mmCIF file of C-alpha atoms in Angstrom:
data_model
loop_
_atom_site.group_PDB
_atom_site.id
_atom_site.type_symbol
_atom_site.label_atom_id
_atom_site.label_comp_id
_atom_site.label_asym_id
_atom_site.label_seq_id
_atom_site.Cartn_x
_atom_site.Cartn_y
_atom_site.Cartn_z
ATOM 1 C CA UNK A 11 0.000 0.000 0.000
ATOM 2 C CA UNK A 12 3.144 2.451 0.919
ATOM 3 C CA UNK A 13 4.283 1.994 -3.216
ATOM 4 C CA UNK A 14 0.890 4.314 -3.791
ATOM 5 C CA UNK A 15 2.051 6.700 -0.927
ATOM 6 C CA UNK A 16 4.223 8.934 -3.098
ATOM 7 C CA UNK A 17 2.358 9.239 -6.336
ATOM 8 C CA UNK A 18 -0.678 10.782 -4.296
ATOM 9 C CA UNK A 19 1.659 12.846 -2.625
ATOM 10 C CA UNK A 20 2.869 14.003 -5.641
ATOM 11 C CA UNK A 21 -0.937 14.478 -7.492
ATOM 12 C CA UNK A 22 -1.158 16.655 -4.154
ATOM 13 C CA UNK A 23 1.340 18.710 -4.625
ATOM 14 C CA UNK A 24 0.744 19.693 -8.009
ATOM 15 C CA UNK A 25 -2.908 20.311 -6.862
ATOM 16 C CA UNK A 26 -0.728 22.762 -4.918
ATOM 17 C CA UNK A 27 -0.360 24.913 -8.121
ATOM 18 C CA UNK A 28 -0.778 28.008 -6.288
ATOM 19 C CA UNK A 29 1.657 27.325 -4.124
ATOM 20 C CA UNK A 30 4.667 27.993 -6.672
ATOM 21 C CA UNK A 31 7.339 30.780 -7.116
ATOM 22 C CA UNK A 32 6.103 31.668 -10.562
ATOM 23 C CA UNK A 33 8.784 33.423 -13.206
ATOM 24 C CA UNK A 34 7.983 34.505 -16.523
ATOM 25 C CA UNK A 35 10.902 35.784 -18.836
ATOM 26 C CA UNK A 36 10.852 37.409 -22.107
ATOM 27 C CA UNK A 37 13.759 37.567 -24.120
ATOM 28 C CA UNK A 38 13.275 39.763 -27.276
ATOM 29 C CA UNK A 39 15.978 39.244 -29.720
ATOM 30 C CA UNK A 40 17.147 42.157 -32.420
ATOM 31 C CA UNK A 41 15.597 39.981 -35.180
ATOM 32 C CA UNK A 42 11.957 40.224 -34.104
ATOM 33 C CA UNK A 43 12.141 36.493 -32.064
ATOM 34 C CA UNK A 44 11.883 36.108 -28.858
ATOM 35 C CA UNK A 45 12.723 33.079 -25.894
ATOM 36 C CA UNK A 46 9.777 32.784 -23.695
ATOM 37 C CA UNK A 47 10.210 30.828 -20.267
ATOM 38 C CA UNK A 48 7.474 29.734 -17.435
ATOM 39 C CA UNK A 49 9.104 28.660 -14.323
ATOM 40 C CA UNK A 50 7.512 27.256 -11.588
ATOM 41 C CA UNK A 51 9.475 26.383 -8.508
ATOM 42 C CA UNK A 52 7.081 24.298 -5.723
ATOM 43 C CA UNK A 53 9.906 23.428 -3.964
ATOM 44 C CA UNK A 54 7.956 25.687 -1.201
ATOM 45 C CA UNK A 55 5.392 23.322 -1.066
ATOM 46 C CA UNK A 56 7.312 20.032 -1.143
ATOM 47 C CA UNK A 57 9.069 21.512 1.910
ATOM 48 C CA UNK A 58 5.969 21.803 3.815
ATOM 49 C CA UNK A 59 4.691 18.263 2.650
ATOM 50 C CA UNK A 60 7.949 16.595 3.003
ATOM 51 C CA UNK A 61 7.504 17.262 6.798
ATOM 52 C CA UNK A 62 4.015 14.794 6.819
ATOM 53 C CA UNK A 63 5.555 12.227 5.800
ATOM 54 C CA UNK A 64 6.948 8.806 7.232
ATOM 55 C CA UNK A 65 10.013 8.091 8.116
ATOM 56 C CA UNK A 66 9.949 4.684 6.578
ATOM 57 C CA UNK A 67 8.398 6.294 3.315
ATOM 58 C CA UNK A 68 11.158 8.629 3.194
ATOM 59 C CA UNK A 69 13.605 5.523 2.948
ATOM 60 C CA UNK A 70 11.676 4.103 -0.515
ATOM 61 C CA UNK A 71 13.220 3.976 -4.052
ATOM 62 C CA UNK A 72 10.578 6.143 -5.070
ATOM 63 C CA UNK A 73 11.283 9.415 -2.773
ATOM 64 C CA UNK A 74 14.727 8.839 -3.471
ATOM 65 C CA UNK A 75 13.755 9.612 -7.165
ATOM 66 C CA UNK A 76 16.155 12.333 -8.757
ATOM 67 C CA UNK A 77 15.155 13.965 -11.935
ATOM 68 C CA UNK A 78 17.484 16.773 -13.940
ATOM 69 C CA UNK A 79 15.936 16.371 -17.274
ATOM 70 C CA UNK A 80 15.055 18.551 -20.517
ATOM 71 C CA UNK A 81 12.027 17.270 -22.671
ATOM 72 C CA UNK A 82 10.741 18.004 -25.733
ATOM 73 C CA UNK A 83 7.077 19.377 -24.978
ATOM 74 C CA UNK A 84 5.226 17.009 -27.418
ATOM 75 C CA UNK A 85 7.069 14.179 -26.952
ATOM 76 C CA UNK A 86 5.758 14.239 -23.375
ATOM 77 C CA UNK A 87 2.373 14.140 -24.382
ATOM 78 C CA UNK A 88 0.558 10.785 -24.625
ATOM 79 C CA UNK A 89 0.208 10.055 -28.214
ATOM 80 C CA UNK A 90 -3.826 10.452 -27.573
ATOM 81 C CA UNK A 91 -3.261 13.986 -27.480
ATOM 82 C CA UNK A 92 -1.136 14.213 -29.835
ATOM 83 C CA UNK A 93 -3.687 13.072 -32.452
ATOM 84 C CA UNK A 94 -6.168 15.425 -31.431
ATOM 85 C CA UNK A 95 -3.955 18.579 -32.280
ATOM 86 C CA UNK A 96 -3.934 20.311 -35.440
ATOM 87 C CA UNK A 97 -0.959 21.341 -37.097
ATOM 88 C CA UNK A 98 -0.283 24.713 -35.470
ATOM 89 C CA UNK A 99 -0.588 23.030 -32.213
ATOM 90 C CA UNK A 100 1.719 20.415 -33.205
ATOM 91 C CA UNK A 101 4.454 23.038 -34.320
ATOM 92 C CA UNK A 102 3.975 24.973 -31.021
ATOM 93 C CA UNK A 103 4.664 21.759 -28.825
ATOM 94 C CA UNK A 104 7.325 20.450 -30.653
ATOM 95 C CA UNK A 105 9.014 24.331 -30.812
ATOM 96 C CA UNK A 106 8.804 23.849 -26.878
ATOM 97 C CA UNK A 107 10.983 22.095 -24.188
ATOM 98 C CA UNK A 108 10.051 20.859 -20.409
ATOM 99 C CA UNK A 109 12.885 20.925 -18.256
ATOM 100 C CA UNK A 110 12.078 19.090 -14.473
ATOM 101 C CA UNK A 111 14.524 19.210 -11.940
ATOM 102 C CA UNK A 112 13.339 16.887 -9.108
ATOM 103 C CA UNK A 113 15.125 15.807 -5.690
ATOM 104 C CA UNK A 114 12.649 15.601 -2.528
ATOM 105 C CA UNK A 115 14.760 14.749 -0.128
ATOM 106 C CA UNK A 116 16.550 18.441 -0.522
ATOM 107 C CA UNK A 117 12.943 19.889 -1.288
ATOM 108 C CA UNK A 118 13.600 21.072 -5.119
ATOM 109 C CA UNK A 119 11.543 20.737 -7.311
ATOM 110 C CA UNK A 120 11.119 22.925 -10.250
ATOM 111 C CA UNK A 121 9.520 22.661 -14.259
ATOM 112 C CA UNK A 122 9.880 25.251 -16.772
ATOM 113 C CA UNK A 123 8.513 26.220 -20.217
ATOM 114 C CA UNK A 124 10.549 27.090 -22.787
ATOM 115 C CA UNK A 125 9.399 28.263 -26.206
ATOM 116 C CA UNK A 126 11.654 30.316 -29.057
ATOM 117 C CA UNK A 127 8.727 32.139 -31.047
ATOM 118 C CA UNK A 128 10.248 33.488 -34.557
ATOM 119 C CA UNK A 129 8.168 36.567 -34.670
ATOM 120 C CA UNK A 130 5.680 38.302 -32.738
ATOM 121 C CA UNK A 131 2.569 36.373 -34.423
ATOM 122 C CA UNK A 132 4.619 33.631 -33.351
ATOM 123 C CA UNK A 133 4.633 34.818 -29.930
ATOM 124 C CA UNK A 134 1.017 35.967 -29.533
ATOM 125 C CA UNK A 135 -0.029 32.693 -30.605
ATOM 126 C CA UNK A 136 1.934 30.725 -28.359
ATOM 127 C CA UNK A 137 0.977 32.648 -25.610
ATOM 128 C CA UNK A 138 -2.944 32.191 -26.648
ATOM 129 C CA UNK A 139 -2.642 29.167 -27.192
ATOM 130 C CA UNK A 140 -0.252 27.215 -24.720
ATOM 131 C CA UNK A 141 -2.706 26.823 -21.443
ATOM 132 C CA UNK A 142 -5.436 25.397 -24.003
ATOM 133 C CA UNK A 143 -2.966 22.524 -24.548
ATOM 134 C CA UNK A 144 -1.840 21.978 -21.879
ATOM 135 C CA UNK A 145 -5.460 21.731 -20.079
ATOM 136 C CA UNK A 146 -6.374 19.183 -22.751
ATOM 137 C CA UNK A 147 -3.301 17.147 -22.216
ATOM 138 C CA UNK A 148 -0.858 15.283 -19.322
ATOM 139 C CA UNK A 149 2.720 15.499 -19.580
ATOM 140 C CA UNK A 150 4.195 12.593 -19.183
ATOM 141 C CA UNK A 151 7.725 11.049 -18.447
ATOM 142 C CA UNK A 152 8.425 13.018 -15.196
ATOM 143 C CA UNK A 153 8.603 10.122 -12.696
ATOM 144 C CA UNK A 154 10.057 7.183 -14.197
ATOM 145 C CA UNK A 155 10.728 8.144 -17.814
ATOM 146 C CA UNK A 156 7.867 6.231 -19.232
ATOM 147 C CA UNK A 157 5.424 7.485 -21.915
ATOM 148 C CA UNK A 158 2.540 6.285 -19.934
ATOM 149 C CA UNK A 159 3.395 8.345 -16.812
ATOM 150 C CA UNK A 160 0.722 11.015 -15.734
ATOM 151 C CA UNK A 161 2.655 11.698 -12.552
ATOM 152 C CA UNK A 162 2.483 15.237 -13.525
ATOM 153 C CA UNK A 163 -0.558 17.058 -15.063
ATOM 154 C CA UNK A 164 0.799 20.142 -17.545
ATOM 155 C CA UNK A 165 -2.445 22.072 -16.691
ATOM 156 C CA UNK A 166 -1.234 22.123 -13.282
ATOM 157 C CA UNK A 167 1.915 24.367 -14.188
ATOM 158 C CA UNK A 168 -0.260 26.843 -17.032
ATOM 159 C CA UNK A 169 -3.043 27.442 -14.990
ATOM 160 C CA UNK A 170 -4.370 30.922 -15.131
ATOM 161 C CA UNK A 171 -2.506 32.134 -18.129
ATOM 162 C CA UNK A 172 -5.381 32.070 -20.220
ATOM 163 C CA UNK A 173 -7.044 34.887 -18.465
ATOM 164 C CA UNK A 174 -4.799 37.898 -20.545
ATOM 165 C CA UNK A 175 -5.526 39.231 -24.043
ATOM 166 C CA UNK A 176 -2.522 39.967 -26.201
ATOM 167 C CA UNK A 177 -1.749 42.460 -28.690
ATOM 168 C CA UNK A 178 1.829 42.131 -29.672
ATOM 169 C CA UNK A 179 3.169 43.475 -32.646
ATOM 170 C CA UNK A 180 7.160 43.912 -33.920
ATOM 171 C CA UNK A 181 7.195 47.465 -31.273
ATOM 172 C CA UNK A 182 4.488 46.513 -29.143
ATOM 173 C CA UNK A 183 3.883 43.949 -26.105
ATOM 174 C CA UNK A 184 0.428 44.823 -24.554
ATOM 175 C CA UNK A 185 -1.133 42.455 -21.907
ATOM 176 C CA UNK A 186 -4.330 43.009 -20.043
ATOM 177 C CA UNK A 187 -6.174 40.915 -18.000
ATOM 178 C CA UNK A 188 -9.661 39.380 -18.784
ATOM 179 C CA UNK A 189 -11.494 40.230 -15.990
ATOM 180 C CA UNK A 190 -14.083 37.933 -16.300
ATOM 181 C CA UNK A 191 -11.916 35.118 -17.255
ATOM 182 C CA UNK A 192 -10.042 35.794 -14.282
ATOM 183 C CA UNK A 193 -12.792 35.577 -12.118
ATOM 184 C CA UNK A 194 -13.714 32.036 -13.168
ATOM 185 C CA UNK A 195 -9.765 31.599 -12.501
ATOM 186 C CA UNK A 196 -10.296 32.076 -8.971
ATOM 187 C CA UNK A 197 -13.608 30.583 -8.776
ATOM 188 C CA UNK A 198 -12.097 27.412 -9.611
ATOM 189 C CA UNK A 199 -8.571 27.775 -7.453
ATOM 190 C CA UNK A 200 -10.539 29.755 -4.494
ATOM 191 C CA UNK A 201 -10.174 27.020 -2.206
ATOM 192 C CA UNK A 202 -6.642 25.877 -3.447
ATOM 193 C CA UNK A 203 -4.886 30.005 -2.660
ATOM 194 C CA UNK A 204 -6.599 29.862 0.651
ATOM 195 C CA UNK A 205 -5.353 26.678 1.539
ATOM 196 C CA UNK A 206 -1.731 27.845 0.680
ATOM 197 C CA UNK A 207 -2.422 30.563 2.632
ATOM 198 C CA UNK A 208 -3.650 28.333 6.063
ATOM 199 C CA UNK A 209 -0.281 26.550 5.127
ATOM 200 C CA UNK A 210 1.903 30.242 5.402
ATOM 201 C CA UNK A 211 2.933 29.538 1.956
ATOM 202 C CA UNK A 212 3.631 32.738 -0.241
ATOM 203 C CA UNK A 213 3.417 32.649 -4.197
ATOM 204 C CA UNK A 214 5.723 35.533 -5.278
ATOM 205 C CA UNK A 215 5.079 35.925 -9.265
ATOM 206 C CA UNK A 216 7.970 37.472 -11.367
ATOM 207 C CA UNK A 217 7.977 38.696 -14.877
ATOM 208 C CA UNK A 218 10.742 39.843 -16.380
ATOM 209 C CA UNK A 219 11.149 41.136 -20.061
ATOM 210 C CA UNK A 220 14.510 42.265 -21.661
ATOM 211 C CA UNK A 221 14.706 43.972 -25.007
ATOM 212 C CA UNK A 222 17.227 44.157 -28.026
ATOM 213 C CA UNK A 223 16.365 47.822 -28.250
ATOM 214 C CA UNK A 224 15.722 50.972 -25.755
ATOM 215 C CA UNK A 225 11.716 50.954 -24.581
ATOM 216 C CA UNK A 226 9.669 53.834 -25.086
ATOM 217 C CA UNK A 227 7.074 53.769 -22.899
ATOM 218 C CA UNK A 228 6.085 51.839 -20.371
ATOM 219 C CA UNK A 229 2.068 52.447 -18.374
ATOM 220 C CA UNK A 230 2.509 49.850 -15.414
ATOM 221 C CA UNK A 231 3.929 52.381 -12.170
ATOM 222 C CA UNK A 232 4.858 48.920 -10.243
ATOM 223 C CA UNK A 233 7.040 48.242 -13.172
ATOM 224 C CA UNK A 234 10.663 48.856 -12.643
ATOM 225 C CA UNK A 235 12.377 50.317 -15.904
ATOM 226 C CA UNK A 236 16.475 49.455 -16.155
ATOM 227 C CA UNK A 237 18.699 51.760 -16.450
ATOM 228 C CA UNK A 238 19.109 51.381 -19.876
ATOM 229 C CA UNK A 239 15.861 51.014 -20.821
ATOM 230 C CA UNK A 240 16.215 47.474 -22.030
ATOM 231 C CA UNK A 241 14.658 45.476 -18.972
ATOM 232 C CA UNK A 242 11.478 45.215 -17.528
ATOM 233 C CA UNK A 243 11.035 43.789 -14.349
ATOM 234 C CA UNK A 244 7.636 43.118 -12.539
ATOM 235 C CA UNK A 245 7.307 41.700 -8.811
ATOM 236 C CA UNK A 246 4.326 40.780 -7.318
ATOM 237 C CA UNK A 247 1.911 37.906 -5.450
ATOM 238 C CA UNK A 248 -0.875 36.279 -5.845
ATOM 239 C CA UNK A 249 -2.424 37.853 -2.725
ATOM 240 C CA UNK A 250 -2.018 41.068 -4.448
ATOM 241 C CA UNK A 251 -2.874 40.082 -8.100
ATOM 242 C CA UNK A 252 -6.407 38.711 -6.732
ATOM 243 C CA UNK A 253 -7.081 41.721 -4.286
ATOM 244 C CA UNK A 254 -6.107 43.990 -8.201
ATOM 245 C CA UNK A 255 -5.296 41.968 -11.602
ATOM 246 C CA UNK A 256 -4.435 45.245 -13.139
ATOM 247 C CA UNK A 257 -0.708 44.653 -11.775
ATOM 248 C CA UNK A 258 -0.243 42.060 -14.443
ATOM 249 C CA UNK A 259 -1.551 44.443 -17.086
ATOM 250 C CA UNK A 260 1.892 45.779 -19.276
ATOM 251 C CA UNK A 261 1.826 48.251 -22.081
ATOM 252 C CA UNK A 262 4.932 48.344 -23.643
ATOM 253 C CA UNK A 263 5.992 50.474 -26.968
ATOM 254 C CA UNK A 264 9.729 49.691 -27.966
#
């Protein structure tokens, strides 16, 4: 019965998806791409859920499980969900990596998203369009390697993003919030962000965008503009985004 011990534990933690240190980087390059990452880091949360467990569980193969890995993002899926995507969504998976670094018995664990968009329709789309596939698909290979794995659930790590409408152009990067898609957001993780909170578990968010060229305006005041006008760099928490999602909101003419 212990063998099922750590799988639930880990289905828990993921359920924990609030309870993350959430990064987003932007990296826009001088020929119109730009490297997009999401990282989560739950290592938080493993911390605080290491502590209820056994000693004797603590002591099996599986928590002794190590992962350092880099996947290709459709690869991971099953190949059920790969033959329900079209061909955009094909080319956006298989343009983007999964990288899981996994040891619980020093707390760490941390996945991030990686995509290289060629342009900014590129971009926009991918941003559109990753939660969507994600919701509608498990990623697999994180605990043993296996295909059939659904030890981690992909919608657990994109939660949320769909909630912002994009209009990105080659000088532009404007984000806003959906109100009312953010509102079902919380409907659904209400009881999830007030259980991290019971648990004294904060979820810092951090977006950070860098440019290839000087930025010339900027309309979010919690925004802090480099000196050089190339860098962007947002801090915040989920505490404060629900209380006003018009923090995440960025205009941004470069």
């Amino acid at each position: 019965m212990k063998k099922l011990y750590v799988p639930i534990i880990f289905l828990a933690l993921l359920c924990f998806s609030s309870c993350v240190d959430i990064e987003e980087h932007y990296d826009f390059k001088s020929d119109g791409s730009c490297n997009v990452a999401y990282g989560f880091d739950m290592s938080k949360a493993v911390s605080v859920l290491v502590n209820l467990v056994s000693d004797s569980l603590k002591q099996t193969p599986q928590f002794s499980l190590i992962k350092d890995t880099t996947l290709n993002f459709y690869s991971a899926m099953p190949d059920s969900t790969q033959q329900k995507m079209n061909a955009s969504e094909i080319e956006l998976a298989k343009s983007s990596d999964l990288t899981v670094h996994m040891n619980l018995k020093k707390s760490i664990m941390k996945v991030a998203i990686n995509h290289k968009a060629k342009d900014a329709a590129d971009l926009k789309y991918y941003l559109q369009n990753v939660s969507k596939i994600a919701l509608n698909s498990q990623i697999s290979g994180l605990s043993t390697g296996e295909k059939n794995s659904k030890t981690l659930d992909a919608k657990q790590m994109v939660a949320g993003q769909d909630y912002y409408s994009y209009e990105i152009t080659p000088h532009r990067f404007y984000r806003i919030v959906d109100k009312i898609k953010f509102n079902a957001f919380l409907k659904k993780t209400k009881s999830t962000f007030m259980m991290a909170k019971a648990m004294l578990i904060d979820m810092p968010y951090k977006v950070v965008l860098n440019f290839a060229k000087p930025i010339k305006k900027l309309n979010n005041p919690k925004a802090v503009l480099s000196a050089d006008r190339r860098s962007i760099t947002l801090v915040t928490n989920m505490d404060e985004v629900i209380k006003n999602p018009s923090v995440m909101n960025l205009k941004i003419d470069f």
